[in-house]
CSV table of C-alpha atoms in Angstrom, one decimal:
chain,number,residue,atom,x,y,z
A,18,ILE,CA,1.6,24.9,12.5
A,19,GLY,CA,3.7,27.8,13.7
A,20,TRP,CA,4.1,31.4,12.5
A,21,GLN,CA,7.1,30.5,10.4
A,22,MET,CA,5.0,28.0,8.4
A,23,LEU,CA,2.1,30.5,8.0
A,24,ALA,CA,4.6,33.2,6.9
A,25,PHE,CA,6.2,30.9,4.4
A,26,VAL,CA,2.8,29.9,2.9
A,27,ALA,CA,1.7,33.6,2.8
A,28,CYS,CA,4.9,34.6,1.0
A,29,VAL,CA,4.6,31.8,-1.5
A,30,GLY,CA,1.0,32.8,-2.2
A,31,ILE,CA,1.9,36.5,-2.7
A,32,VAL,CA,4.8,35.6,-5.0
A,33,ILE,CA,2.7,33.2,-7.1
A,34,THR,CA,-0.1,35.7,-7.4
A,35,VAL,CA,2.2,38.5,-8.6
A,36,LEU,CA,4.2,36.3,-11.0
A,37,PHE,CA,1.1,34.8,-12.7
A,38,GLY,CA,-0.8,38.1,-12.6
A,39,LEU,CA,1.9,40.1,-14.3
A,40,ALA,CA,1.3,38.7,-17.8
A,41,PRO,CA,-2.4,39.4,-18.1
A,42,ALA,CA,-2.0,42.8,-16.3
A,43,TRP,CA,0.8,43.8,-18.7
A,44,ARG,CA,-1.2,42.7,-21.7
A,45,ALA,CA,-4.3,44.6,-20.5
A,46,SER,CA,-2.3,47.8,-19.8
A,47,GLY,CA,-0.9,47.8,-23.4
A,48,VAL,CA,-4.3,47.8,-25.1
A,49,SER,CA,-4.8,50.9,-27.4
A,50,PRO,CA,-8.4,52.3,-27.0
A,51,HIS,CA,-8.4,53.4,-30.6
A,52,GLU,CA,-7.4,50.0,-32.0
A,53,ALA,CA,-9.8,48.2,-29.6
A,54,LEU,CA,-12.8,50.3,-30.8
A,55,LYS,CA,-11.8,49.9,-34.4
A,56,ALA,CA,-11.2,46.2,-34.1
A,57,GLY,CA,-14.6,45.6,-32.5
A,58,GLY,CA,-16.0,42.2,-33.1
A,59,LEU,CA,-12.8,41.0,-34.7
A,60,LYS,CA,-11.0,40.9,-31.4
A,61,GLN,CA,-14.0,39.4,-29.7
A,62,SER,CA,-13.9,36.4,-32.1
A,63,ALA,CA,-10.1,35.9,-31.7
A,64,ARG,CA,-9.2,32.4,-30.7
A,65,ILE,CA,-7.5,31.4,-27.4
A,66,GLY,CA,-4.0,31.0,-29.0
A,67,LEU,CA,-2.0,32.1,-25.9
A,68,LEU,CA,-3.9,29.9,-23.6
A,69,ARG,CA,-3.3,26.7,-25.6
A,70,PRO,CA,0.3,26.0,-24.5
A,71,MET,CA,-0.7,26.9,-20.9
A,72,LEU,CA,-3.7,24.5,-20.9
A,73,ALA,CA,-1.6,21.7,-22.5
A,74,SER,CA,1.1,22.2,-19.9
A,75,GLN,CA,-1.5,22.0,-17.1
A,76,VAL,CA,-3.1,18.9,-18.5
A,77,GLY,CA,0.4,17.2,-19.0
A,78,PHE,CA,1.5,18.1,-15.5
A,79,SER,CA,-1.8,17.0,-14.0
A,80,PHE,CA,-1.5,13.6,-15.8
A,81,VAL,CA,2.0,13.1,-14.4
A,82,VAL,CA,0.8,13.8,-10.8
A,83,LEU,CA,-2.2,11.5,-11.4
A,84,PHE,CA,0.1,8.8,-12.9
A,85,ILE,CA,2.6,8.8,-10.0
A,86,GLY,CA,-0.1,9.1,-7.4
A,87,GLY,CA,-2.0,6.2,-9.1
A,88,LEU,CA,1.0,4.0,-9.0
A,89,LEU,CA,1.4,4.5,-5.3
A,90,LEU,CA,-2.3,4.0,-4.6
A,91,LEU,CA,-2.4,0.8,-6.7
A,92,SER,CA,0.7,-0.4,-4.9
A,93,PHE,CA,-0.8,0.2,-1.5
A,94,ARG,CA,-4.0,-1.6,-2.5
A,95,LYS,CA,-1.9,-4.6,-3.7
A,96,ILE,CA,0.1,-4.8,-0.5
A,97,MET,CA,-3.1,-4.5,1.6
A,98,ASP,CA,-4.6,-7.4,-0.4
A,99,VAL,CA,-1.6,-9.7,0.2
A,100,ASP,CA,-2.6,-13.2,1.4
A,101,LEU,CA,-0.9,-13.4,4.8
A,102,GLY,CA,-1.4,-17.1,5.2
A,103,PHE,CA,-2.7,-16.5,8.7
A,104,SER,CA,-5.4,-14.5,10.4
A,105,LYS,CA,-4.4,-11.2,12.0
A,106,ASP,CA,-7.8,-10.5,13.5
A,107,ARG,CA,-8.5,-10.7,17.2
A,108,VAL,CA,-4.9,-11.7,18.1
A,109,ALA,CA,-3.1,-10.1,21.0
A,110,LEU,CA,0.7,-10.3,21.1
A,111,VAL,CA,2.4,-10.3,24.5
A,112,ASP,CA,6.1,-9.8,24.6
A,113,ILE,CA,7.4,-11.7,27.6
A,114,GLY,CA,10.7,-11.2,29.2
A,115,THR,CA,12.3,-13.6,31.7
A,116,LYS,CA,14.8,-13.7,34.5
A,117,ASP,CA,17.3,-16.5,34.8
A,118,SER,CA,15.2,-18.2,37.5
A,119,ALA,CA,12.4,-18.9,35.0
A,120,MET,CA,14.7,-20.6,32.5
A,121,LYS,CA,16.8,-22.8,34.8
A,122,ASP,CA,14.6,-25.7,35.8
A,123,HIS,CA,12.3,-27.3,33.3
A,124,PRO,CA,11.4,-24.2,31.2
A,125,ASP,CA,9.1,-26.4,29.0
A,126,VAL,CA,7.0,-27.1,32.1
A,127,THR,CA,6.8,-23.4,32.8
A,128,ALA,CA,5.8,-22.7,29.2
A,129,LEU,CA,3.1,-25.3,29.3
A,130,GLU,CA,1.8,-24.0,32.6
A,131,LEU,CA,1.7,-20.5,31.1
A,132,LEU,CA,-0.2,-21.6,28.1
A,133,ASP,CA,-2.7,-23.6,30.2
A,134,THR,CA,-3.3,-20.5,32.4
A,135,VAL,CA,-3.8,-18.1,29.6
A,136,ARG,CA,-6.2,-20.5,27.8
A,137,GLY,CA,-8.3,-20.6,31.0
A,138,ILE,CA,-8.9,-16.8,30.8
A,139,PRO,CA,-12.6,-16.1,29.8
A,140,GLY,CA,-12.7,-14.9,26.3
A,141,VAL,CA,-9.5,-16.6,25.1
A,142,GLU,CA,-10.0,-19.1,22.2
A,143,ALA,CA,-6.4,-20.2,21.7
A,144,ALA,CA,-2.9,-19.4,22.8
A,145,GLY,CA,0.6,-20.2,21.6
A,146,LEU,CA,4.3,-19.2,22.1
A,147,SER,CA,6.9,-18.3,19.5
A,148,SER,CA,10.5,-17.0,19.6
A,149,THR,CA,9.2,-13.7,18.1
A,150,GLY,CA,5.9,-12.5,16.6
A,151,LEU,CA,5.0,-12.6,13.0
A,152,ILE,CA,5.6,-9.5,10.9
A,153,GLY,CA,7.0,-6.5,12.8
A,154,GLY,CA,8.5,-8.4,15.7
A,155,ASN,CA,11.0,-6.9,18.1
A,156,PHE,CA,13.8,-8.2,16.0
A,157,ALA,CA,14.3,-9.7,12.6
A,158,TRP,CA,13.7,-13.4,13.1
A,159,VAL,CA,15.2,-14.5,9.8
A,160,VAL,CA,17.3,-17.3,11.1
A,161,THR,CA,18.7,-19.4,8.3
A,162,ALA,CA,20.7,-22.6,8.5
A,163,SER,CA,22.1,-25.1,6.1
A,164,ILE,CA,20.3,-28.5,5.9
A,165,ARG,CA,21.2,-31.9,4.5
A,166,PHE,CA,19.1,-34.8,3.7
A,167,PRO,CA,20.5,-38.4,4.2
A,168,GLY,CA,22.7,-39.3,1.3
A,169,HIS,CA,22.9,-35.8,-0.1
A,170,GLU,CA,25.2,-32.8,0.1
A,171,LEU,CA,24.2,-29.6,1.9
A,172,GLU,CA,21.4,-27.8,0.1
A,173,SER,CA,22.4,-24.7,-1.7
A,174,ILE,CA,19.3,-22.8,-0.5
A,175,LYS,CA,19.1,-22.3,3.3
A,176,PRO,CA,15.5,-22.5,4.7
A,177,ARG,CA,14.3,-20.2,7.5
A,178,PHE,CA,13.7,-21.4,11.0
A,179,LEU,CA,11.1,-20.2,13.5
A,180,GLN,CA,10.5,-21.7,17.0
A,181,VAL,CA,6.9,-22.2,18.0
A,182,SER,CA,4.9,-24.0,20.7
A,183,PRO,CA,1.9,-26.3,20.5
A,184,GLY,CA,-1.2,-24.1,19.8
A,185,PHE,CA,0.7,-21.6,17.7
A,186,MET,CA,-0.8,-22.8,14.4
A,187,GLU,CA,-4.3,-22.9,15.9
A,188,THR,CA,-3.9,-19.4,17.3
A,189,MET,CA,-2.6,-17.9,14.1
A,190,GLN,CA,-5.0,-20.1,12.0
A,191,ILE,CA,-2.2,-21.4,9.8
A,192,LYS,CA,-3.8,-24.3,8.1
A,193,LEU,CA,-2.3,-27.8,8.7
A,194,LEU,CA,-2.2,-29.5,5.3
A,195,ASP,CA,-0.7,-32.9,6.3
A,196,GLY,CA,0.5,-34.8,9.3
A,197,ARG,CA,0.1,-33.5,12.8
A,198,ASP,CA,0.6,-30.4,14.8
A,199,PHE,CA,3.1,-30.0,17.7
A,200,ALA,CA,2.1,-31.8,20.9
A,201,PRO,CA,3.2,-31.0,24.5
A,202,ARG,CA,5.7,-33.8,24.4
A,203,ASP,CA,7.5,-32.0,21.5
A,204,MET,CA,8.4,-29.1,23.9
A,205,ALA,CA,10.8,-31.3,25.9
A,206,PRO,CA,14.5,-30.7,25.3
A,207,GLY,CA,16.0,-32.8,22.6
A,208,SER,CA,12.8,-33.0,20.5
A,209,ILE,CA,13.5,-33.5,16.8
A,210,ALA,CA,9.9,-32.9,15.5
A,211,VAL,CA,9.5,-30.1,13.1
A,212,LEU,CA,6.8,-28.7,10.8
A,213,VAL,CA,7.5,-27.4,7.3
A,214,ASN,CA,5.6,-25.1,4.9
A,215,GLU,CA,4.5,-25.9,1.4
A,216,GLU,CA,7.5,-24.1,-0.2
A,217,PHE,CA,9.8,-26.3,1.8
A,218,VAL,CA,8.2,-29.4,0.4
A,219,HIS,CA,8.1,-28.0,-3.1
A,220,ARG,CA,11.8,-26.9,-2.9
A,221,TYR,CA,13.4,-30.0,-1.4
A,222,LEU,CA,10.8,-32.9,-1.5
A,223,ALA,CA,8.9,-32.5,-4.8
A,224,GLY,CA,7.0,-35.6,-5.5
A,225,GLU,CA,7.8,-37.3,-2.2
A,226,ASN,CA,5.8,-37.8,1.0
A,227,PRO,CA,7.3,-35.4,3.4
A,228,ILE,CA,5.8,-36.9,6.6
A,229,GLY,CA,8.5,-38.8,8.5
A,230,LYS,CA,11.3,-37.5,6.3
A,231,ARG,CA,14.5,-36.7,8.2
A,232,PHE,CA,17.2,-34.1,7.6
A,233,GLU,CA,20.0,-32.4,9.5
A,234,ARG,CA,20.4,-28.7,10.2
A,235,SER,CA,23.6,-26.9,11.0
A,236,MET,CA,23.9,-25.4,14.5
A,237,GLU,CA,25.9,-22.5,15.9
A,238,ASP,CA,28.6,-24.9,17.1
A,239,SER,CA,29.0,-26.2,13.5
A,240,LYS,CA,27.4,-29.5,14.5
A,241,LEU,CA,24.5,-31.1,12.6
A,242,ALA,CA,21.3,-31.7,14.6
A,243,PRO,CA,18.7,-34.3,13.4
A,244,ARG,CA,15.2,-33.2,12.5
A,245,GLN,CA,12.1,-35.1,11.5
A,246,ILE,CA,9.1,-33.7,9.6
A,247,VAL,CA,5.8,-34.5,11.4
A,248,GLY,CA,3.5,-32.0,9.6
A,249,VAL,CA,3.1,-29.6,6.6
A,250,VAL,CA,1.4,-26.2,7.0
A,251,ARG,CA,0.3,-23.6,4.6
A,252,ASN,CA,2.7,-20.8,3.4
A,253,ALA,CA,2.5,-17.6,5.4
A,254,LYS,CA,4.2,-14.2,5.6
A,255,TYR,CA,6.6,-13.6,8.4
A,256,ASN,CA,9.0,-10.7,8.3
A,257,ASN,CA,7.0,-8.3,6.0
A,258,LEU,CA,4.3,-8.2,3.4
A,259,ARG,CA,6.7,-7.7,0.5
A,260,GLU,CA,8.8,-10.8,1.0
A,261,ALA,CA,8.6,-13.7,-1.3
A,262,THR,CA,7.6,-17.1,0.1
A,263,ALA,CA,10.7,-19.0,1.3
A,264,PRO,CA,11.1,-22.6,2.6
A,265,THR,CA,10.4,-22.5,6.3
A,266,VAL,CA,10.9,-24.9,9.2
A,267,TYR,CA,9.0,-24.6,12.5
A,268,GLU,CA,10.9,-26.0,15.4
A,269,SER,CA,9.3,-26.8,18.8
A,270,TRP,CA,9.7,-24.0,21.3
A,271,GLY,CA,9.8,-25.0,25.0
A,272,TYR,CA,10.5,-21.7,26.7
A,273,PRO,CA,8.2,-19.2,28.3
A,274,ALA,CA,10.2,-16.2,26.8
A,275,GLY,CA,9.4,-14.6,23.4
A,276,THR,CA,6.0,-13.7,22.1
A,277,LEU,CA,2.7,-15.1,23.5
A,278,GLU,CA,0.0,-15.1,20.8
A,279,VAL,CA,-3.6,-15.0,22.2
A,280,ARG,CA,-6.7,-15.3,20.1
A,281,ALA,CA,-9.6,-13.6,21.7
A,282,ALA,CA,-13.3,-14.2,21.1
A,283,GLU,CA,-13.9,-10.4,20.7
A,284,LYS,CA,-11.5,-7.5,21.3
A,285,PRO,CA,-8.0,-8.8,22.0
A,286,ILE,CA,-6.8,-5.6,23.7
A,287,ALA,CA,-9.5,-6.1,26.4
A,288,LEU,CA,-7.5,-9.1,27.7
A,289,ALA,CA,-4.4,-6.8,28.4
A,290,ALA,CA,-5.2,-6.3,32.1
A,291,ALA,CA,-5.8,-10.0,32.8
A,292,LEU,CA,-2.6,-11.0,30.9
A,293,ARG,CA,-0.5,-8.5,32.8
A,294,GLU,CA,-1.8,-9.9,36.1
A,295,LEU,CA,-1.7,-13.6,35.3
A,296,VAL,CA,1.7,-14.0,33.5
A,297,PRO,CA,3.8,-13.1,36.6
A,298,ARG,CA,1.6,-15.4,38.7
A,299,VAL,CA,2.7,-18.4,36.7
A,300,ASN,CA,6.3,-17.7,37.5
A,301,SER,CA,7.9,-14.8,39.3
A,302,GLY,CA,10.6,-14.7,36.7
A,303,LEU,CA,8.2,-13.8,34.0
A,304,ARG,CA,7.3,-10.2,33.1
A,305,VAL,CA,5.1,-8.6,30.4
A,306,ASP,CA,7.1,-6.1,28.4
A,307,ASN,CA,4.5,-5.0,25.9
A,308,ILE,CA,1.0,-5.9,24.7
A,309,THR,CA,-0.2,-5.0,21.2
A,310,THR,CA,-2.4,-6.7,18.5
A,311,GLN,CA,-1.3,-8.4,15.4
A,312,SER,CA,-3.3,-6.0,13.2
A,313,GLU,CA,-1.6,-3.0,14.8
A,314,ARG,CA,1.8,-4.5,14.4
A,315,ILE,CA,1.2,-5.2,10.7
A,316,ASN,CA,-0.2,-1.6,10.3
A,317,ASN,CA,3.0,-0.2,11.9
A,318,THR,CA,5.1,-1.9,9.2
A,319,LEU,CA,3.0,-0.1,6.6
A,320,LEU,CA,3.4,3.4,7.9
A,321,ARG,CA,5.5,4.5,4.9
A,322,GLU,CA,3.2,3.0,2.4
A,323,ARG,CA,0.1,4.4,4.1
A,324,LEU,CA,1.6,7.9,4.3
A,325,LEU,CA,2.6,7.8,0.6
A,326,ALA,CA,-0.9,6.6,-0.3
A,327,LEU,CA,-2.5,9.4,1.6
A,328,LEU,CA,-0.2,12.0,0.0
A,329,ALA,CA,-0.8,10.4,-3.4
A,330,ALA,CA,-4.6,10.5,-2.9
A,331,PHE,CA,-4.4,14.2,-1.9
A,332,PHE,CA,-2.3,15.3,-4.8
A,333,THR,CA,-4.3,13.3,-7.3
A,334,VAL,CA,-7.5,15.0,-6.2
A,335,ILE,CA,-5.7,18.4,-6.4
A,336,ALA,CA,-4.4,17.6,-9.9
A,337,VAL,CA,-7.9,16.6,-11.2
A,338,VAL,CA,-9.5,19.7,-9.7
A,339,LEU,CA,-6.8,22.0,-11.2
A,340,ALA,CA,-7.1,20.4,-14.6
A,341,ALA,CA,-10.9,20.7,-14.5
A,342,ILE,CA,-10.8,24.3,-13.4
A,343,GLY,CA,-8.2,25.2,-16.0
A,344,LEU,CA,-10.3,23.6,-18.8
A,345,TYR,CA,-13.5,25.1,-17.6
A,346,GLY,CA,-11.9,28.6,-17.4
A,347,VAL,CA,-10.4,28.4,-20.9
A,348,LEU,CA,-13.6,27.1,-22.5
A,349,SER,CA,-15.7,29.7,-20.7
A,350,TYR,CA,-13.3,32.4,-21.8
A,351,ALA,CA,-13.5,31.2,-25.3
A,352,VAL,CA,-17.3,31.2,-25.3
A,353,VAL,CA,-17.4,34.8,-24.0
A,354,ARG,CA,-14.8,35.9,-26.6
A,355,ARG,CA,-16.7,34.3,-29.4
A,356,THR,CA,-20.3,35.1,-28.4
A,357,LYS,CA,-20.9,37.4,-31.4
A,358,GLU,CA,-19.4,34.8,-33.8
A,359,ILE,CA,-21.6,32.1,-32.3
A,360,GLY,CA,-24.6,34.4,-32.7
A,361,ILE,CA,-23.8,35.0,-36.3
A,362,ARG,CA,-23.4,31.3,-37.0
A,363,MET,CA,-26.7,30.5,-35.4
A,364,ALA,CA,-28.4,33.3,-37.2
A,365,LEU,CA,-27.2,31.8,-40.4
A,366,GLY,CA,-28.6,28.4,-39.6
A,367,ALA,CA,-25.9,26.6,-37.7
A,368,ARG,CA,-27.3,23.8,-35.5
A,369,ARG,CA,-26.5,23.5,-31.8
A,370,MET,CA,-24.3,20.4,-32.3
A,371,VAL,CA,-22.2,22.4,-34.8
A,372,VAL,CA,-21.8,25.2,-32.2
A,373,MET,CA,-20.8,22.8,-29.5
A,374,ARG,CA,-18.3,21.1,-31.7
A,375,LEU,CA,-16.9,24.5,-32.7
A,376,VAL,CA,-16.3,25.4,-29.0
A,377,VAL,CA,-14.7,22.0,-28.1
A,378,SER,CA,-12.5,21.8,-31.2
A,379,ASP,CA,-10.4,24.6,-29.8
A,380,VAL,CA,-9.2,22.6,-26.9
A,381,THR,CA,-9.5,18.9,-28.0
A,382,LEU,CA,-6.1,18.8,-29.8
A,383,VAL,CA,-4.6,20.8,-26.9
A,384,ILE,CA,-5.8,18.3,-24.4
A,385,ALA,CA,-4.6,15.4,-26.6
A,386,GLY,CA,-1.1,17.0,-26.9
A,387,GLY,CA,-0.9,17.6,-23.2
A,388,LEU,CA,-1.9,14.0,-22.4
A,389,ALA,CA,0.7,12.7,-24.9
A,390,ALA,CA,3.4,14.8,-23.2
A,391,GLY,CA,2.1,13.8,-19.8
A,392,ILE,CA,2.2,10.1,-20.6
A,393,ALA,CA,5.8,10.4,-21.9
A,394,ALA,CA,6.9,12.3,-18.9
A,395,GLY,CA,5.1,9.9,-16.5
A,396,LEU,CA,6.8,6.9,-17.9
A,397,ALA,CA,10.1,8.6,-17.7
A,398,LEU,CA,9.6,9.6,-14.1
A,399,GLY,CA,7.9,6.4,-13.1
A,400,ARG,CA,11.3,4.5,-13.0
A,401,PHE,CA,12.3,6.7,-10.0
A,402,VAL,CA,9.4,5.3,-7.8
A,403,VAL,CA,9.7,1.7,-8.9
A,404,ALA,CA,11.6,0.9,-5.6
A,405,LEU,CA,8.5,2.0,-3.7
A,406,LEU,CA,6.0,-0.1,-5.6
A,407,PHE,CA,4.7,-3.5,-4.9
A,408,GLU,CA,3.6,-5.8,-7.8
A,409,VAL,CA,2.9,-2.7,-9.9
A,410,LYS,CA,4.8,-1.5,-12.9
A,411,PRO,CA,4.5,1.9,-14.6
A,412,SER,CA,3.9,0.2,-18.0
A,413,ASP,CA,1.0,-1.9,-16.7
A,414,PHE,CA,-2.4,-1.3,-18.4
A,415,TRP,CA,-4.2,-0.1,-15.3
A,416,SER,CA,-1.3,2.2,-14.3
A,417,LEU,CA,-1.9,4.2,-17.5
A,418,ALA,CA,-5.7,3.6,-18.0
A,419,LEU,CA,-6.8,4.8,-14.5
A,420,PRO,CA,-5.2,8.3,-14.6
A,421,LEU,CA,-6.0,8.7,-18.3
A,422,SER,CA,-9.7,7.8,-17.7
A,423,CYS,CA,-9.9,10.0,-14.6
A,424,LEU,CA,-8.5,13.0,-16.4
A,425,LEU,CA,-10.7,12.5,-19.5
A,426,LEU,CA,-13.7,12.2,-17.2
A,427,ALA,CA,-12.8,15.4,-15.3
A,428,SER,CA,-12.2,17.2,-18.6
A,429,GLY,CA,-15.6,16.1,-20.0
A,430,MET,CA,-17.4,17.2,-16.9
A,431,ALA,CA,-15.6,20.6,-16.9
A,432,ALA,CA,-16.4,21.1,-20.5
A,433,ILE,CA,-20.2,20.5,-20.2
A,434,PRO,CA,-21.3,23.9,-18.7
A,435,PRO,CA,-19.5,26.2,-21.2
A,436,VAL,CA,-20.4,24.0,-24.1
A,437,PHE,CA,-24.1,24.1,-23.2
A,438,ARG,CA,-23.9,27.8,-22.5
A,439,ALA,CA,-22.6,28.3,-26.1
A,440,ALA,CA,-25.4,26.2,-27.5
A,441,ARG,CA,-28.0,28.3,-25.7
A,442,VAL,CA,-26.7,31.6,-27.0
A,443,ASP,CA,-29.5,33.9,-28.3
A,444,PRO,CA,-28.5,35.1,-31.8
A,445,VAL,CA,-30.4,38.4,-31.4
A,446,ALA,CA,-28.8,39.2,-28.0
A,447,ALA,CA,-25.4,38.2,-29.3
A,448,LEU,CA,-25.7,40.5,-32.3
A,449,ARG,CA,-26.8,43.4,-30.0
A,450,GLU,CA,-23.9,42.8,-27.6
A,451,GLU,CA,-21.8,45.6,-28.8
């Protein structure tokens, strides 16, 4: 916060105060003393006509802010409740870089030695390697390739491919549904063993036993490489939380480069020092580029959604407070203006419930009109934020019900004090007021 920001806020406050203070000041300066004395109680019982459109506008505007803010909050909650298909808790991600010396001779042996060394660290429950980490990796891993089953043409839908080592599924707690997991022998060059997810089986092998099935995948050199399914795993998210489930193939990864996933017994970041020290010991050509956690990496992909949710929560609170203050002020003003009228009615036998209904009736239709206009405006403006929403639509029941209920509850609570004040008016004191 600098002096420019403070000066801007001060200027805005002064301008708003002057603009909104001019109307009542001008109206007060134009009052004729003679007419005011002659009018007496008649003016005191005048209704709140001028404030009605202002209150309706405030209620309508508050509903629009609540509606848009509610959409963003509902969307954020939806995206936070997404089933990842794996466990993000207690997982450290180690980005490992390599020199050529680490990749020349038997990289699969180096990778296995690295995994065995890391698994021997106290506090480590499991460890695995992958070409890149899940969700928010250093680069988009969406590698797609055409596949063909024996006796068929190339499939029109290309599955995604991710390279992982033995222990990856255990570390990320991606459930094995059928078959077997990768074994150390699958890391050797030329291995054709692959794992596939549920969506792959549903898309290409519906009604068939996938274990043992063979297919061919296109390579960069336009050749077709054979693959054999040895296991089926649960669907999981990979690039981001918004993505739809796609058919996925896990190929064996026999290189020490990429991302090392380490599941810790307690806090994963506590293993950072040991990992930085032990990784280069396995091979001088290995280096640790970065260490973070899976939870942190996922949270970093949601920075925009989290910021929008925080802003939405702030403005929805402001909208509710402003609407409540506006309604409270108008009702209190109406009670003061009609004190003598209320006293006369009570002196003539009006019951308290009649008086309370009399006070509320002035603003009930105004609030209803403001809400109707706010709902129409909210639905019209909601289409501009659809691109920011996740599994939430402006026309959904809860999208409309939550802001409407919130605003009605705030209005009811704001109306209680002035309504009860009107019901407690002493007729004798009210008639002696002037």
